[in-house]
């Protein structure tokens, strides 16, 4: 065999190996897609995402990942340029397929904590958008947050101002405004930052001469993003600070529910519910977005909320969420109204346990039932 033919054979072999690798990856993707389709076919109808929720969820995840990608790639490129690694700097900022596709293909975006937080956030926002414009109290009274910003109590006024700014920003995102941050809890933000850093490294690492310089720059950019993230800036935490500052008593909570409905601010209602229960924001939000609503009605009875207020809230939520059954709610309302608040408090006590403690107890109970 001549040198030319040997070179040609080697080239063909390399091309064949590359084609075989591509075919293997395609086969793997096909099998994953088939498995996902089969799982979806057997999923209960109430567990499937409707098109609107799916689109909003996809947009939120893409937006959050895009914010982190832009932040890390820009800062890492600055570091690389300053250190003379211009090829790596150009490679990391070159527009190619967004890293969200790589993270999704790797299954990272299906992380239960990350996906669960994003889905819960989307569901509450869609539920808020679906509330009737005339929900709650009547008249032209100022909004709850506007009223509280004028409070003579400086702590309440400051907390209300922060919540109003956060709510306004969150609402503007639904009107097409770009995200300026992830809005995630610190632990999830840090997890996402490292995912994105790894995806950026994976995207360009094989095309540069000195991947070690890229690794250092990405690591520094990731640590910078994590250090700059502040949980207190999240609208959810601003709402919790407001709830703690107002600290509504039982009678005050009834009026607040009507005002929140009128203003269509379910983030604030979730915080007030969580504060009244002495638990975290996530549980308050979970109670509102659960289409069954049984836990919410029981919690409201435990807080001594009367039937008519539960009815107003329940029927507005039914109107805002197509998954809810108004007739089933009417039946549940009769049952909830018949429960004594003291009995309801005993029933909801497990909900107030630490989230990890409660999850572990539920897992242990399920294992005991299966034994």
Short mmCIF file of C-alpha atoms in Angstrom, two decimals:
data_model
loop_
_atom_site.label_atom_id
_atom_site.label_comp_id
_atom_site.label_asym_id
_atom_site.label_seq_id
_atom_site.Cartn_x
_atom_site.Cartn_y
_atom_site.Cartn_z
CA UNK A 1 0.00 0.00 0.00
CA UNK A 2 1.40 3.41 -0.98
CA UNK A 3 1.75 6.26 1.47
CA UNK A 4 -1.07 8.14 -0.32
CA UNK A 5 -3.47 5.21 -0.15
CA UNK A 6 -2.58 4.62 3.52
CA UNK A 7 -3.32 8.26 4.30
CA UNK A 8 -6.61 8.04 2.44
CA UNK A 9 -7.53 4.86 4.31
CA UNK A 10 -6.73 6.51 7.65
CA UNK A 11 -8.87 9.52 6.75
CA UNK A 12 -11.74 7.29 5.72
CA UNK A 13 -11.42 5.36 8.95
CA UNK A 14 -11.56 8.60 10.96
CA UNK A 15 -14.65 9.70 9.04
CA UNK A 16 -16.23 6.27 9.54
CA UNK A 17 -15.51 6.40 13.26
CA UNK A 18 -17.03 9.88 13.49
CA UNK A 19 -20.13 8.70 11.61
CA UNK A 20 -20.46 5.66 13.85
CA UNK A 21 -20.19 7.88 16.93
CA UNK A 22 -22.90 10.17 15.58
CA UNK A 23 -25.13 7.18 14.86
CA UNK A 24 -24.61 5.90 18.40
CA UNK A 25 -25.54 9.26 19.86
CA UNK A 26 -28.61 9.44 17.64
CA UNK A 27 -29.62 5.94 18.75
CA UNK A 28 -29.27 6.96 22.38
CA UNK A 29 -31.35 10.10 21.83
CA UNK A 30 -34.01 8.08 20.02
CA UNK A 31 -34.26 5.59 22.86
CA UNK A 32 -34.56 8.36 25.45
CA UNK A 33 -37.26 10.07 23.40
CA UNK A 34 -39.15 6.80 23.01
CA UNK A 35 -38.97 6.14 26.76
CA UNK A 36 -40.24 9.65 27.48
CA UNK A 37 -43.12 9.21 25.02
CA UNK A 38 -44.12 5.89 26.57
CA UNK A 39 -43.99 7.38 30.07
CA UNK A 40 -46.16 10.28 28.92
CA UNK A 41 -48.68 7.91 27.33
CA UNK A 42 -49.31 6.28 30.70
CA UNK A 43 -49.29 9.49 32.71
CA UNK A 44 -52.59 10.44 34.32
CA UNK A 45 -54.32 13.34 32.52
CA UNK A 46 -54.12 15.59 35.58
CA UNK A 47 -50.35 15.04 35.72
CA UNK A 48 -49.76 16.26 32.15
CA UNK A 49 -48.78 19.85 31.47
CA UNK A 50 -51.15 21.79 29.28
CA UNK A 51 -49.65 23.66 26.31
CA UNK A 52 -49.75 27.04 28.06
CA UNK A 53 -47.94 25.78 31.15
CA UNK A 54 -45.43 23.84 29.08
CA UNK A 55 -44.62 26.92 26.97
CA UNK A 56 -44.28 29.16 30.03
CA UNK A 57 -42.10 26.59 31.79
CA UNK A 58 -39.84 26.23 28.75
CA UNK A 59 -39.55 30.00 28.39
CA UNK A 60 -38.68 30.45 32.07
CA UNK A 61 -36.04 27.72 32.08
CA UNK A 62 -34.50 29.00 28.85
CA UNK A 63 -34.48 32.54 30.21
CA UNK A 64 -32.90 31.57 33.53
CA UNK A 65 -30.21 29.44 31.88
CA UNK A 66 -29.59 32.18 29.32
CA UNK A 67 -29.00 34.78 32.04
CA UNK A 68 -26.36 32.60 33.68
CA UNK A 69 -24.79 31.65 30.34
CA UNK A 70 -24.42 35.30 29.36
CA UNK A 71 -23.01 36.26 32.74
CA UNK A 72 -20.44 33.46 32.88
CA UNK A 73 -19.31 33.64 29.27
CA UNK A 74 -18.89 37.41 29.37
CA UNK A 75 -16.83 37.49 32.56
CA UNK A 76 -14.79 34.41 31.65
CA UNK A 77 -13.99 35.98 28.26
CA UNK A 78 -12.77 39.15 30.00
CA UNK A 79 -10.47 37.12 32.20
CA UNK A 80 -9.16 35.08 29.28
CA UNK A 81 -8.51 38.17 27.19
CA UNK A 82 -6.63 39.83 30.03
CA UNK A 83 -4.52 36.69 30.40
CA UNK A 84 -3.65 36.49 26.72
CA UNK A 85 -5.89 33.50 25.92
CA UNK A 86 -7.69 35.32 23.12
CA UNK A 87 -8.62 32.17 21.19
CA UNK A 88 -10.40 30.77 24.23
CA UNK A 89 -12.09 34.14 24.86
CA UNK A 90 -13.41 34.24 21.30
CA UNK A 91 -14.54 30.62 21.43
CA UNK A 92 -16.55 31.04 24.61
CA UNK A 93 -18.44 34.10 23.36
CA UNK A 94 -19.02 32.82 19.83
CA UNK A 95 -22.76 32.39 19.20
CA UNK A 96 -23.60 28.71 18.83
CA UNK A 97 -26.40 26.51 20.15
CA UNK A 98 -27.41 27.75 23.64
CA UNK A 99 -26.22 25.67 26.54
CA UNK A 100 -29.80 25.06 27.65
CA UNK A 101 -30.02 22.42 24.90
CA UNK A 102 -26.93 20.65 26.22
CA UNK A 103 -28.23 20.73 29.79
CA UNK A 104 -31.61 19.38 28.70
CA UNK A 105 -30.02 16.59 26.65
CA UNK A 106 -27.90 15.61 29.64
CA UNK A 107 -30.99 15.43 31.85
CA UNK A 108 -29.71 18.06 34.27
CA UNK A 109 -32.72 20.35 33.81
CA UNK A 110 -34.93 17.50 34.95
CA UNK A 111 -33.42 17.78 38.43
CA UNK A 112 -36.49 17.56 40.72
CA UNK A 113 -35.51 20.54 42.86
CA UNK A 114 -34.70 22.84 39.94
CA UNK A 115 -37.58 21.78 37.69
CA UNK A 116 -39.99 21.74 40.64
CA UNK A 117 -39.10 25.31 41.63
CA UNK A 118 -39.48 26.57 38.05
CA UNK A 119 -42.77 24.75 37.53
CA UNK A 120 -44.23 25.98 40.82
CA UNK A 121 -43.24 29.54 39.95
CA UNK A 122 -44.84 29.27 36.51
CA UNK A 123 -48.03 27.76 37.89
CA UNK A 124 -48.46 30.52 40.46
CA UNK A 125 -47.85 33.20 37.83
CA UNK A 126 -50.37 31.64 35.43
CA UNK A 127 -52.88 31.24 38.26
CA UNK A 128 -52.41 34.91 39.15
CA UNK A 129 -52.92 35.96 35.52
CA UNK A 130 -56.11 33.91 35.36
CA UNK A 131 -57.79 35.57 38.34
CA UNK A 132 -60.79 37.69 37.35
CA UNK A 133 -59.99 41.41 37.18
CA UNK A 134 -62.74 42.23 39.67
CA UNK A 135 -61.72 39.62 42.25
CA UNK A 136 -61.96 40.51 45.92
CA UNK A 137 -62.93 43.83 47.45
CA UNK A 138 -64.96 46.50 45.68
CA UNK A 139 -64.32 50.14 45.01
CA UNK A 140 -61.32 52.22 44.00
CA UNK A 141 -59.28 51.73 47.16
CA UNK A 142 -55.50 51.74 46.73
CA UNK A 143 -53.81 48.39 46.34
CA UNK A 144 -52.66 46.54 49.44
CA UNK A 145 -48.98 47.14 48.74
CA UNK A 146 -49.51 50.80 47.89
CA UNK A 147 -51.38 51.27 51.16
CA UNK A 148 -48.74 49.48 53.19
CA UNK A 149 -45.90 51.55 51.69
CA UNK A 150 -47.55 54.55 53.37
CA UNK A 151 -47.66 52.85 56.76
CA UNK A 152 -46.39 54.80 59.75
CA UNK A 153 -44.57 51.61 60.75
CA UNK A 154 -41.19 51.98 59.02
CA UNK A 155 -40.58 48.22 58.99
CA UNK A 156 -43.90 47.55 57.25
CA UNK A 157 -43.43 50.42 54.77
CA UNK A 158 -39.93 49.27 53.81
CA UNK A 159 -41.01 45.66 53.38
CA UNK A 160 -44.04 46.70 51.32
CA UNK A 161 -41.88 48.83 49.02
CA UNK A 162 -39.47 45.94 48.43
CA UNK A 163 -42.36 43.55 47.75
CA UNK A 164 -43.97 46.02 45.34
CA UNK A 165 -40.73 46.44 43.38
CA UNK A 166 -40.21 42.69 43.24
CA UNK A 167 -43.78 42.00 42.19
CA UNK A 168 -43.69 44.68 39.49
CA UNK A 169 -40.46 43.29 38.10
CA UNK A 170 -41.79 39.72 38.13
CA UNK A 171 -44.98 40.81 36.36
CA UNK A 172 -43.05 42.69 33.69
CA UNK A 173 -41.30 39.46 32.74
CA UNK A 174 -44.61 38.13 31.49
CA UNK A 175 -44.86 41.17 29.25
CA UNK A 176 -41.63 40.37 27.43
CA UNK A 177 -39.01 42.02 29.63
CA UNK A 178 -35.75 40.11 29.82
CA UNK A 179 -34.68 38.43 33.03
CA UNK A 180 -32.00 40.20 35.04
CA UNK A 181 -31.38 37.29 37.41
CA UNK A 182 -32.46 33.73 38.08
CA UNK A 183 -34.76 34.46 41.03
CA UNK A 184 -33.81 31.03 42.37
CA UNK A 185 -33.03 30.10 45.97
CA UNK A 186 -29.28 30.29 46.64
CA UNK A 187 -28.67 26.54 46.60
CA UNK A 188 -30.44 26.10 43.26
CA UNK A 189 -28.77 29.16 41.79
CA UNK A 190 -25.34 27.73 42.68
CA UNK A 191 -26.26 24.35 41.22
CA UNK A 192 -27.39 25.92 37.95
CA UNK A 193 -24.26 28.09 37.74
CA UNK A 194 -22.00 25.03 37.89
CA UNK A 195 -24.16 23.23 35.31
CA UNK A 196 -23.83 26.15 32.91
CA UNK A 197 -20.10 26.44 33.54
CA UNK A 198 -19.70 22.74 32.72
CA UNK A 199 -21.82 23.10 29.57
CA UNK A 200 -19.72 26.03 28.36
CA UNK A 201 -16.56 24.01 29.00
CA UNK A 202 -18.06 21.05 27.16
CA UNK A 203 -19.03 23.22 24.20
CA UNK A 204 -15.64 24.77 23.51
CA UNK A 205 -13.05 22.75 25.46
CA UNK A 206 -12.09 20.51 22.55
CA UNK A 207 -11.50 23.45 20.21
CA UNK A 208 -8.86 25.35 22.14
CA UNK A 209 -5.21 24.65 22.87
CA UNK A 210 -5.25 25.44 26.59
CA UNK A 211 -8.45 24.17 28.24
CA UNK A 212 -6.87 24.65 31.68
CA UNK A 213 -7.01 28.42 31.25
CA UNK A 214 -10.66 28.12 30.28
CA UNK A 215 -11.37 25.99 33.34
CA UNK A 216 -9.81 28.57 35.64
CA UNK A 217 -11.74 31.43 34.07
CA UNK A 218 -15.05 29.59 34.20
CA UNK A 219 -14.45 28.59 37.81
CA UNK A 220 -13.79 32.19 38.80
CA UNK A 221 -16.83 33.41 36.87
CA UNK A 222 -19.02 30.79 38.55
CA UNK A 223 -17.81 31.68 42.06
CA UNK A 224 -18.39 35.36 41.30
CA UNK A 225 -21.99 34.71 40.21
CA UNK A 226 -22.71 32.59 43.27
CA UNK A 227 -21.24 35.18 45.64
CA UNK A 228 -23.25 37.99 44.05
CA UNK A 229 -26.56 36.14 44.38
CA UNK A 230 -28.66 37.28 47.33
CA UNK A 231 -31.74 35.36 48.45
CA UNK A 232 -33.12 38.53 49.99
CA UNK A 233 -33.49 40.05 46.51
CA UNK A 234 -36.06 37.44 45.50
CA UNK A 235 -39.68 38.60 45.41
CA UNK A 236 -40.66 35.55 47.45
CA UNK A 237 -38.39 36.57 50.30
CA UNK A 238 -39.57 40.17 50.08
CA UNK A 239 -43.13 38.88 50.44
CA UNK A 240 -42.15 36.82 53.48
CA UNK A 241 -40.50 39.84 55.10
CA UNK A 242 -43.70 41.79 54.49
CA UNK A 243 -45.83 39.06 56.05
CA UNK A 244 -43.58 38.99 59.10
CA UNK A 245 -43.67 42.79 59.39
CA UNK A 246 -47.46 42.98 59.14
CA UNK A 247 -47.93 39.82 61.25
CA UNK A 248 -51.71 39.80 60.65
CA UNK A 249 -53.95 38.40 63.34
CA UNK A 250 -56.91 36.16 62.50
CA UNK A 251 -59.42 38.96 61.85
CA UNK A 252 -56.88 40.96 59.80
CA UNK A 253 -56.06 37.97 57.62
CA UNK A 254 -59.64 37.87 56.31
CA UNK A 255 -59.43 41.43 54.96
CA UNK A 256 -55.96 40.77 53.54
CA UNK A 257 -57.24 37.77 51.55
CA UNK A 258 -59.86 39.99 49.90
CA UNK A 259 -57.31 42.71 49.17
CA UNK A 260 -54.81 40.27 47.69
CA UNK A 261 -57.52 38.80 45.47
CA UNK A 262 -58.53 42.25 44.29
CA UNK A 263 -54.91 43.12 43.50
CA UNK A 264 -54.21 39.69 42.00
CA UNK A 265 -51.04 39.19 44.04
CA UNK A 266 -50.93 35.51 44.93
CA UNK A 267 -47.23 35.70 45.79
CA UNK A 268 -48.23 37.92 48.70
CA UNK A 269 -51.06 35.59 49.71
CA UNK A 270 -48.69 32.60 49.67
CA UNK A 271 -46.38 34.49 52.02
CA UNK A 272 -49.20 35.44 54.40
CA UNK A 273 -50.41 31.83 54.51
CA UNK A 274 -46.89 30.56 55.13
CA UNK A 275 -46.32 33.10 57.88
CA UNK A 276 -49.62 32.28 59.56
CA UNK A 277 -48.67 28.59 59.55
CA UNK A 278 -45.13 29.31 60.72
CA UNK A 279 -43.62 27.56 57.71
CA UNK A 280 -41.69 28.45 54.54
CA UNK A 281 -42.91 30.31 51.46
CA UNK A 282 -42.78 27.20 49.31
CA UNK A 283 -45.56 25.52 51.29
CA UNK A 284 -47.78 28.60 51.02
CA UNK A 285 -47.29 28.57 47.25
CA UNK A 286 -47.83 24.81 47.09
CA UNK A 287 -51.19 25.17 48.84
CA UNK A 288 -52.37 27.71 46.26
CA UNK A 289 -51.26 25.90 43.09
CA UNK A 290 -52.53 22.45 44.13
CA UNK A 291 -55.68 22.02 41.97
CA UNK A 292 -57.27 19.64 44.50
CA UNK A 293 -57.21 22.34 47.16
CA UNK A 294 -58.05 20.03 50.05
CA UNK A 295 -55.02 21.09 52.10
CA UNK A 296 -55.72 24.77 51.42
CA UNK A 297 -59.30 24.60 52.68
CA UNK A 298 -58.17 22.70 55.77
CA UNK A 299 -55.42 25.26 56.45
CA UNK A 300 -57.88 28.12 56.09
CA UNK A 301 -60.20 26.47 58.60
CA UNK A 302 -57.23 25.97 60.94
CA UNK A 303 -56.70 29.74 60.65
CA UNK A 304 -60.39 30.23 61.52
CA UNK A 305 -61.25 31.66 58.08
CA UNK A 306 -65.06 31.63 57.67
CA UNK A 307 -66.93 29.80 54.95
CA UNK A 308 -67.75 32.89 52.86
CA UNK A 309 -64.09 33.93 52.56
CA UNK A 310 -63.00 30.39 51.65
CA UNK A 311 -65.81 30.33 49.08
CA UNK A 312 -64.67 33.58 47.45
CA UNK A 313 -61.07 32.45 47.23
CA UNK A 314 -62.00 28.96 46.05
CA UNK A 315 -64.34 30.03 43.26
CA UNK A 316 -61.84 32.64 42.01
CA UNK A 317 -59.14 29.97 41.90
CA UNK A 318 -61.52 27.67 40.02
CA UNK A 319 -62.11 30.43 37.49
CA UNK A 320 -58.37 31.00 37.10
CA UNK A 321 -57.37 27.33 36.72
CA UNK A 322 -59.06 25.03 34.21
CA UNK A 323 -57.83 21.98 36.15
CA UNK A 324 -60.13 22.79 39.07
CA UNK A 325 -63.65 21.47 39.38
CA UNK A 326 -66.07 24.07 40.76
CA UNK A 327 -68.65 21.43 41.68
CA UNK A 328 -66.06 19.36 43.54
CA UNK A 329 -64.96 22.54 45.34
CA UNK A 330 -68.55 23.22 46.42
CA UNK A 331 -68.69 19.75 47.98
CA UNK A 332 -65.28 20.26 49.62
CA UNK A 333 -66.43 23.64 50.94
CA UNK A 334 -69.32 22.05 52.82
CA UNK A 335 -66.94 19.55 54.39
CA UNK A 336 -64.32 22.17 55.27
CA UNK A 337 -66.88 24.50 56.81
CA UNK A 338 -68.10 21.70 59.06
CA UNK A 339 -64.65 21.18 60.61
CA UNK A 340 -63.90 22.91 63.90
CA UNK A 341 -60.78 25.14 63.69
CA UNK A 342 -59.14 23.34 66.62
CA UNK A 343 -59.58 20.01 64.86
CA UNK A 344 -58.27 21.50 61.62
CA UNK A 345 -55.16 22.76 63.43
CA UNK A 346 -54.40 19.25 64.63
CA UNK A 347 -54.87 17.92 61.08
CA UNK A 348 -52.52 20.45 59.46
CA UNK A 349 -49.83 20.25 62.15
CA UNK A 350 -47.69 17.84 60.05
CA UNK A 351 -47.54 20.47 57.29
CA UNK A 352 -45.68 22.82 59.62
CA UNK A 353 -42.77 20.41 60.12
CA UNK A 354 -39.44 21.12 58.44
CA UNK A 355 -39.70 20.24 54.74
CA UNK A 356 -36.92 17.62 54.84
CA UNK A 357 -38.30 16.09 58.04
CA UNK A 358 -41.77 15.87 56.51
CA UNK A 359 -40.42 14.32 53.28
CA UNK A 360 -38.49 11.72 55.25
CA UNK A 361 -41.54 10.82 57.34
CA UNK A 362 -43.65 10.44 54.20
CA UNK A 363 -41.02 8.19 52.61
CA UNK A 364 -40.85 6.04 55.74
CA UNK A 365 -44.65 5.78 55.91
CA UNK A 366 -44.79 4.76 52.24
CA UNK A 367 -42.13 2.10 52.77
CA UNK A 368 -44.02 0.74 55.77
CA UNK A 369 -47.24 0.55 53.73
CA UNK A 370 -45.44 -1.37 50.97
CA UNK A 371 -43.86 -3.84 53.40
#
